[in-house]
Amino acid sequence: MNAIAGTPYQPYLTAPAVKGNTSTDAAVATAAFRVLNELFPAQQARLKTQYDESLAEIPDGPAKRRGITVGDQAASAMIAARKNDGAFGSQTWPVGTQPGQWRPTPPTMANDGAWVGYLKPFLIPSASMFRTSGPPALTSSQYARDFNEVKTIGSVTSTVRTVDQTQAAIWWHDRHLAEWEIKRQLATTQRLNALQTSRMFAMVDLAEADATIACYNEKAAWTFWRPVTAIQLADTDGNPETVADPTWMPLLVTPPHPDFTSGHTCFTAASMSALRNFFGRDDIPFSGYSADSGTTRHFSSFSQAVDEVINARIWGGIHTRTADIQGAKIGRQVTDYMVTRYFKPKR
């Protein structure tokens, strides 16, 4: 899209040469097909059918052929840049036995996703660029505050969590991510053209990707235990302000990786700060539906969504507040790095 428009923005990797009338539909379809086919070879037949159907709707001629060429060149650049990037590696989280160390959590007892922390970033020079000072010491008052907050409000049997807080926790935990619906909605309500929409998607998606990589690298650095483990084994933490409950369970199923930092707050803070930067304002309303909660949540600003996800992970009993706040900080730092170096107007 950027190349066909005359490259008004800095290209992420390359801007293929474009001469004459060029079909954007053919270019986008080709770029999408090539990249998806590389990522999901088992779905090649289905993808090819969908690609052929897309091209069939575009009139034959030089514009279509040029579009296919441009899309192919853009996809080739991305595929080449991501060769051997570490995706879907064999890494696992180390399983600890000492107080504070992560271990698999009930009911799944799974160990998954460690490779993400070793994935080659798209934008930032190193996955450890925004390393934090780590979770609070087990014997600290901060740790006790985090512990007692999530123990009280994040329990599956909590009597202080409201209905709305419960719905928010489930909404934010939905793996289908209403975030994709939100981006499409904003493109429509803010009347973006195709180039603007492409740039918005590029900025948001790559900020999200690098924030998640940085967050998982942080998880690997600290391998800190999840609330369910911390609460059930609190008699081992050496903190007189924490009390063990061997039967305690969270509202949500705990994801199969360490607590610190929160992947969802990293991801959401990156996306929302990227959107705020793209639109040049914070107070744009949007909403999203979750089939898991059966509800639609409405937000009056991008910052409101970040504030809510920080709380929602505590309400769900799967993260501590410090892990959430530090995760959101990483997300914002990634976006700040991006906006000063990538996707900038060339004139």
Short mmCIF file of C-alpha atoms in Angstrom, two decimals:
data_model
loop_
_atom_site.label_atom_id
_atom_site.label_comp_id
_atom_site.label_asym_id
_atom_site.label_seq_id
_atom_site.Cartn_x
_atom_site.Cartn_y
_atom_site.Cartn_z
CA MET A 1 0.00 0.00 0.00
CA ASN A 2 2.79 2.40 0.91
CA ALA A 3 4.73 1.70 -2.31
CA ILE A 4 1.68 2.07 -4.53
CA ALA A 5 0.86 5.40 -2.86
CA GLY A 6 4.33 6.69 -3.73
CA THR A 7 6.00 5.78 -0.43
CA PRO A 8 4.76 8.70 1.69
CA TYR A 9 5.90 6.84 4.84
CA GLN A 10 9.16 5.20 5.78
CA PRO A 11 8.85 1.56 4.64
CA TYR A 12 9.40 -1.08 7.29
CA LEU A 13 11.64 -3.19 5.04
CA THR A 14 11.32 -2.08 1.45
CA ALA A 15 9.13 -0.16 -0.95
CA PRO A 16 8.97 -2.04 -4.28
CA ALA A 17 9.23 0.09 -7.41
CA VAL A 18 5.81 0.93 -8.83
CA LYS A 19 5.21 2.31 -12.31
CA GLY A 20 1.78 3.05 -13.72
CA ASN A 21 -1.67 2.20 -12.48
CA THR A 22 -1.42 -0.64 -9.93
CA SER A 23 -4.20 -2.64 -8.28
CA THR A 24 -4.03 -2.33 -4.51
CA ASP A 25 -6.45 -5.23 -4.12
CA ALA A 26 -4.19 -7.53 -6.13
CA ALA A 27 -1.12 -6.33 -4.23
CA VAL A 28 -2.63 -6.81 -0.78
CA ALA A 29 -4.12 -10.20 -1.65
CA THR A 30 -0.79 -11.42 -3.00
CA ALA A 31 1.23 -10.15 -0.06
CA ALA A 32 -1.21 -11.73 2.39
CA PHE A 33 -1.30 -15.04 0.55
CA ARG A 34 2.48 -15.34 0.29
CA VAL A 35 3.08 -14.62 3.98
CA LEU A 36 0.22 -16.78 5.23
CA ASN A 37 1.34 -19.61 2.99
CA GLU A 38 4.82 -19.38 4.51
CA LEU A 39 3.49 -19.39 8.06
CA PHE A 40 0.81 -22.07 7.60
CA PRO A 41 1.89 -24.50 4.86
CA ALA A 42 -0.63 -27.09 6.05
CA GLN A 43 -3.40 -24.70 4.96
CA GLN A 44 -1.93 -24.09 1.51
CA ALA A 45 -4.88 -25.52 -0.43
CA ARG A 46 -7.44 -23.44 1.47
CA LEU A 47 -5.33 -20.30 1.21
CA LYS A 48 -4.78 -20.80 -2.52
CA THR A 49 -8.52 -21.16 -3.08
CA GLN A 50 -9.22 -17.94 -1.19
CA TYR A 51 -6.43 -16.13 -3.03
CA ASP A 52 -7.73 -17.26 -6.42
CA GLU A 53 -11.22 -16.11 -5.46
CA SER A 54 -9.84 -12.68 -4.50
CA LEU A 55 -7.95 -12.30 -7.77
CA ALA A 56 -10.97 -13.44 -9.80
CA GLU A 57 -12.87 -10.34 -8.62
CA ILE A 58 -10.18 -8.03 -10.05
CA PRO A 59 -10.32 -7.21 -13.80
CA ASP A 60 -7.44 -8.68 -15.79
CA GLY A 61 -4.91 -6.24 -17.17
CA PRO A 62 -1.64 -4.41 -16.47
CA ALA A 63 -2.87 -2.93 -13.15
CA LYS A 64 -3.67 -6.37 -11.80
CA ARG A 65 -0.33 -7.78 -12.96
CA ARG A 66 1.58 -4.89 -11.40
CA GLY A 67 -0.32 -5.36 -8.15
CA ILE A 68 0.59 -9.04 -8.02
CA THR A 69 4.25 -8.18 -8.61
CA VAL A 70 4.34 -5.50 -5.91
CA GLY A 71 2.60 -7.75 -3.38
CA ASP A 72 4.97 -10.59 -4.20
CA GLN A 73 8.02 -8.38 -3.70
CA ALA A 74 6.77 -7.01 -0.38
CA ALA A 75 6.00 -10.51 0.89
CA SER A 76 9.40 -11.82 -0.22
CA ALA A 77 11.12 -9.10 1.80
CA MET A 78 9.18 -9.97 4.94
CA ILE A 79 9.66 -13.72 4.53
CA ALA A 80 13.40 -13.24 4.04
CA ALA A 81 13.64 -10.95 7.08
CA ARG A 82 11.97 -13.54 9.32
CA LYS A 83 13.95 -16.60 8.25
CA ASN A 84 15.30 -18.43 11.31
CA ASP A 85 13.74 -15.86 13.65
CA GLY A 86 13.19 -18.40 16.43
CA ALA A 87 9.46 -18.84 15.97
CA PHE A 88 7.96 -21.99 17.50
CA GLY A 89 11.26 -23.02 19.10
CA SER A 90 11.66 -25.88 21.55
CA GLN A 91 12.36 -23.80 24.67
CA THR A 92 10.46 -24.57 27.88
CA TRP A 93 10.16 -22.68 31.14
CA PRO A 94 12.48 -23.97 33.88
CA VAL A 95 10.44 -25.58 36.63
CA GLY A 96 11.50 -24.41 40.07
CA THR A 97 11.13 -25.86 43.52
CA GLN A 98 12.14 -22.90 45.69
CA PRO A 99 9.87 -20.13 47.01
CA GLY A 100 9.14 -17.59 44.28
CA GLN A 101 10.10 -19.89 41.42
CA TRP A 102 7.59 -20.69 38.71
CA ARG A 103 6.11 -24.13 38.34
CA PRO A 104 3.18 -25.49 36.28
CA THR A 105 -0.23 -24.53 37.64
CA PRO A 106 -3.53 -26.37 38.01
CA PRO A 107 -5.66 -27.52 36.33
CA THR A 108 -3.64 -27.82 33.11
CA MET A 109 -0.13 -28.14 34.62
CA ALA A 110 1.12 -26.98 31.21
CA ASN A 111 4.45 -25.45 30.18
CA ASP A 112 4.14 -23.50 26.96
CA GLY A 113 5.18 -20.37 25.07
CA ALA A 114 8.77 -20.01 26.29
CA TRP A 115 10.01 -19.63 22.70
CA VAL A 116 8.31 -16.24 22.42
CA GLY A 117 10.92 -14.67 24.70
CA TYR A 118 13.66 -15.72 22.30
CA LEU A 119 11.93 -14.62 19.09
CA LYS A 120 13.78 -12.05 17.00
CA PRO A 121 12.06 -8.68 17.54
CA PHE A 122 10.59 -6.77 14.60
CA LEU A 123 11.48 -3.26 15.80
CA ILE A 124 13.57 -3.11 18.95
CA PRO A 125 17.22 -4.18 18.78
CA SER A 126 17.00 -6.63 21.67
CA ALA A 127 14.25 -8.49 23.48
CA SER A 128 15.91 -7.54 26.79
CA MET A 129 16.10 -3.84 25.94
CA PHE A 130 13.52 -2.82 28.55
CA ARG A 131 14.60 -5.15 31.35
CA THR A 132 12.98 -4.29 34.70
CA SER A 133 14.43 -4.67 38.19
CA GLY A 134 12.24 -7.72 38.66
CA PRO A 135 9.37 -8.68 40.95
CA PRO A 136 9.34 -7.46 44.57
CA ALA A 137 11.27 -9.51 47.12
CA LEU A 138 9.14 -12.18 48.80
CA THR A 139 9.72 -10.64 52.21
CA SER A 140 8.81 -7.08 51.14
CA SER A 141 5.68 -5.15 52.02
CA GLN A 142 5.03 -4.59 48.30
CA TYR A 143 4.93 -8.33 47.71
CA ALA A 144 2.51 -8.72 50.62
CA ARG A 145 0.21 -6.02 49.20
CA ASP A 146 0.21 -7.66 45.77
CA PHE A 147 -0.36 -11.07 47.33
CA ASN A 148 -3.26 -10.07 49.56
CA GLU A 149 -4.99 -8.07 46.83
CA VAL A 150 -5.09 -10.91 44.33
CA LYS A 151 -5.88 -13.44 47.05
CA THR A 152 -8.96 -11.46 48.09
CA ILE A 153 -10.41 -10.30 44.80
CA GLY A 154 -9.03 -12.90 42.36
CA SER A 155 -10.33 -16.04 44.04
CA VAL A 156 -12.90 -18.13 42.22
CA THR A 157 -15.04 -17.79 45.36
CA SER A 158 -14.32 -14.08 45.99
CA THR A 159 -17.13 -12.24 47.76
CA VAL A 160 -15.74 -8.76 47.06
CA ARG A 161 -15.39 -8.94 43.26
CA THR A 162 -18.35 -7.31 41.52
CA VAL A 163 -20.29 -8.76 38.60
CA ASP A 164 -18.77 -6.17 36.28
CA GLN A 165 -15.26 -7.00 37.48
CA THR A 166 -15.92 -10.68 36.87
CA GLN A 167 -17.17 -9.96 33.37
CA ALA A 168 -14.15 -7.75 32.68
CA ALA A 169 -11.76 -10.47 33.82
CA ILE A 170 -13.38 -13.00 31.49
CA TRP A 171 -13.65 -10.50 28.61
CA TRP A 172 -9.93 -9.70 28.72
CA HIS A 173 -9.05 -13.39 29.02
CA ASP A 174 -10.84 -14.31 25.78
CA ARG A 175 -8.20 -15.84 23.49
CA HIS A 176 -10.11 -14.63 20.43
CA LEU A 177 -8.98 -11.08 21.30
CA ALA A 178 -11.58 -8.40 20.65
CA GLU A 179 -8.55 -6.25 19.83
CA TRP A 180 -8.82 -7.26 16.16
CA GLU A 181 -12.46 -6.19 16.07
CA ILE A 182 -11.46 -2.91 17.71
CA LYS A 183 -8.92 -2.07 14.98
CA ARG A 184 -11.42 -2.77 12.21
CA GLN A 185 -14.02 -0.71 14.06
CA LEU A 186 -11.67 2.26 14.44
CA ALA A 187 -10.77 2.14 10.75
CA THR A 188 -14.48 2.49 10.00
CA THR A 189 -15.55 5.01 12.64
CA GLN A 190 -12.54 7.24 11.99
CA ARG A 191 -13.05 6.93 8.22
CA LEU A 192 -9.53 5.84 7.39
CA ASN A 193 -8.60 5.17 3.79
CA ALA A 194 -6.84 1.96 2.77
CA LEU A 195 -3.32 3.38 3.17
CA GLN A 196 -4.09 4.87 6.58
CA THR A 197 -5.61 1.59 7.70
CA SER A 198 -2.57 -0.35 6.52
CA ARG A 199 -0.24 1.98 8.39
CA MET A 200 -2.35 1.76 11.55
CA PHE A 201 -2.34 -2.04 11.38
CA ALA A 202 1.43 -2.11 10.82
CA MET A 203 2.16 0.20 13.74
CA VAL A 204 -0.18 -1.53 16.17
CA ASP A 205 0.65 -5.11 15.19
CA LEU A 206 4.43 -4.72 15.28
CA ALA A 207 4.35 -2.80 18.55
CA GLU A 208 2.20 -5.57 20.01
CA ALA A 209 4.54 -8.26 18.69
CA ASP A 210 7.69 -6.68 20.12
CA ALA A 211 6.04 -5.86 23.44
CA THR A 212 4.99 -9.49 23.77
CA ILE A 213 8.51 -10.68 22.88
CA ALA A 214 10.03 -8.30 25.45
CA CYS A 215 7.52 -9.40 28.06
CA TYR A 216 8.22 -13.09 27.55
CA ASN A 217 11.94 -12.39 27.67
CA GLU A 218 11.24 -10.75 31.02
CA LYS A 219 9.32 -13.83 32.16
CA ALA A 220 12.34 -15.96 31.25
CA ALA A 221 14.65 -13.66 33.21
CA TRP A 222 12.67 -13.87 36.46
CA THR A 223 10.55 -17.08 36.22
CA PHE A 224 8.36 -15.82 39.04
CA TRP A 225 5.57 -17.94 40.46
CA ARG A 226 1.92 -17.33 39.68
CA PRO A 227 -0.58 -16.21 42.35
CA VAL A 228 -2.13 -19.69 42.66
CA THR A 229 1.26 -21.16 43.55
CA ALA A 230 2.23 -18.24 45.78
CA ILE A 231 -1.00 -18.40 47.76
CA GLN A 232 -1.07 -22.16 48.16
CA LEU A 233 2.58 -22.18 49.30
CA ALA A 234 2.65 -18.89 51.23
CA ASP A 235 3.94 -20.66 54.34
CA THR A 236 7.29 -20.96 52.51
CA ASP A 237 7.77 -17.34 51.41
CA GLY A 238 9.18 -15.99 54.70
CA ASN A 239 6.74 -13.07 54.76
CA PRO A 240 4.72 -12.69 58.00
CA GLU A 241 2.06 -10.66 56.16
CA THR A 242 1.03 -13.53 53.88
CA VAL A 243 -1.07 -16.53 54.89
CA ALA A 244 -1.23 -19.76 52.93
CA ASP A 245 -4.47 -21.24 51.58
CA PRO A 246 -3.74 -24.68 50.10
CA THR A 247 -7.19 -24.81 48.46
CA TRP A 248 -7.15 -21.35 46.83
CA MET A 249 -7.92 -21.21 43.11
CA PRO A 250 -8.25 -18.23 40.75
CA LEU A 251 -11.35 -17.19 38.81
CA LEU A 252 -9.58 -17.85 35.50
CA VAL A 253 -7.40 -20.71 34.32
CA THR A 254 -3.80 -19.60 34.81
CA PRO A 255 -1.82 -19.40 31.54
CA PRO A 256 1.14 -21.82 31.25
CA HIS A 257 3.98 -19.36 31.88
CA PRO A 258 5.40 -17.18 34.69
CA ASP A 259 3.74 -14.20 36.34
CA PHE A 260 6.26 -11.41 35.81
CA THR A 261 5.58 -9.54 33.58
CA SER A 262 1.99 -9.75 32.38
CA GLY A 263 1.83 -10.54 28.68
CA HIS A 264 -1.64 -9.11 28.27
CA THR A 265 -0.79 -5.74 29.79
CA CYS A 266 2.39 -5.56 27.66
CA PHE A 267 0.37 -6.32 24.56
CA THR A 268 -2.56 -4.02 25.35
CA ALA A 269 -0.44 -1.05 26.46
CA ALA A 270 1.55 -1.34 23.23
CA SER A 271 -1.57 -1.47 21.06
CA MET A 272 -3.40 1.31 22.85
CA SER A 273 -0.40 3.64 22.96
CA ALA A 274 0.23 2.96 19.26
CA LEU A 275 -3.40 3.83 18.50
CA ARG A 276 -3.17 6.96 20.62
CA ASN A 277 -0.06 8.01 18.73
CA PHE A 278 -1.56 7.19 15.34
CA PHE A 279 -4.71 9.23 15.91
CA GLY A 280 -2.96 11.96 17.90
CA ARG A 281 -5.53 11.78 20.71
CA ASP A 282 -6.62 9.47 23.50
CA ASP A 283 -10.36 10.13 23.78
CA ILE A 284 -11.70 8.02 20.91
CA PRO A 285 -14.53 5.65 21.93
CA PHE A 286 -14.58 2.01 20.89
CA SER A 287 -16.00 -1.32 21.99
CA GLY A 288 -15.52 -5.04 21.57
CA TYR A 289 -17.54 -8.22 22.03
CA SER A 290 -16.38 -11.42 23.75
CA ALA A 291 -18.17 -14.72 23.23
CA ASP A 292 -16.55 -16.04 26.43
CA SER A 293 -18.17 -13.41 28.63
CA GLY A 294 -21.17 -12.88 26.36
CA THR A 295 -20.71 -9.15 26.80
CA THR A 296 -19.59 -6.07 24.91
CA ARG A 297 -17.31 -3.71 26.78
CA HIS A 298 -17.21 -0.01 25.91
CA PHE A 299 -14.26 2.32 26.37
CA SER A 300 -14.12 6.10 26.11
CA SER A 301 -10.37 6.24 25.56
CA PHE A 302 -7.32 4.11 24.85
CA SER A 303 -5.89 4.77 28.32
CA GLN A 304 -9.11 3.54 29.93
CA ALA A 305 -8.62 0.15 28.27
CA VAL A 306 -5.07 -0.11 29.64
CA ASP A 307 -6.25 0.80 33.14
CA GLU A 308 -8.94 -1.86 32.95
CA VAL A 309 -6.71 -4.70 31.71
CA ILE A 310 -4.25 -4.00 34.54
CA ASN A 311 -7.07 -4.53 37.02
CA ALA A 312 -8.76 -7.33 35.09
CA ARG A 313 -5.76 -9.65 35.35
CA ILE A 314 -5.87 -9.22 39.14
CA TRP A 315 -9.65 -9.70 39.25
CA GLY A 316 -9.11 -12.96 37.37
CA GLY A 317 -6.58 -14.14 39.95
CA ILE A 318 -3.79 -14.80 37.47
CA HIS A 319 -1.40 -11.83 37.89
CA THR A 320 -0.13 -9.53 40.60
CA ARG A 321 -0.47 -5.77 40.28
CA THR A 322 3.27 -5.21 39.98
CA ALA A 323 3.48 -7.70 37.11
CA ASP A 324 0.63 -5.88 35.37
CA ILE A 325 2.00 -2.36 35.87
CA GLN A 326 5.51 -3.30 34.77
CA GLY A 327 4.09 -5.12 31.76
CA ALA A 328 2.14 -2.04 30.69
CA LYS A 329 5.30 0.04 31.08
CA ILE A 330 7.17 -2.26 28.68
CA GLY A 331 4.34 -1.98 26.16
CA ARG A 332 4.51 1.81 26.23
CA GLN A 333 8.30 1.78 25.96
CA VAL A 334 8.15 -0.37 22.84
CA THR A 335 5.67 1.99 21.22
CA ASP A 336 7.75 5.03 22.17
CA TYR A 337 10.76 3.40 20.52
CA MET A 338 8.74 2.61 17.40
CA VAL A 339 7.21 6.02 16.79
CA THR A 340 10.57 7.78 16.74
CA ARG A 341 12.12 5.35 14.26
CA TYR A 342 9.50 3.61 12.11
CA PHE A 343 6.52 4.39 9.83
CA LYS A 344 7.20 8.14 9.95
CA PRO A 345 5.96 10.49 7.19
CA LYS A 346 8.70 11.15 4.67
CA ARG A 347 7.45 14.62 3.91
#
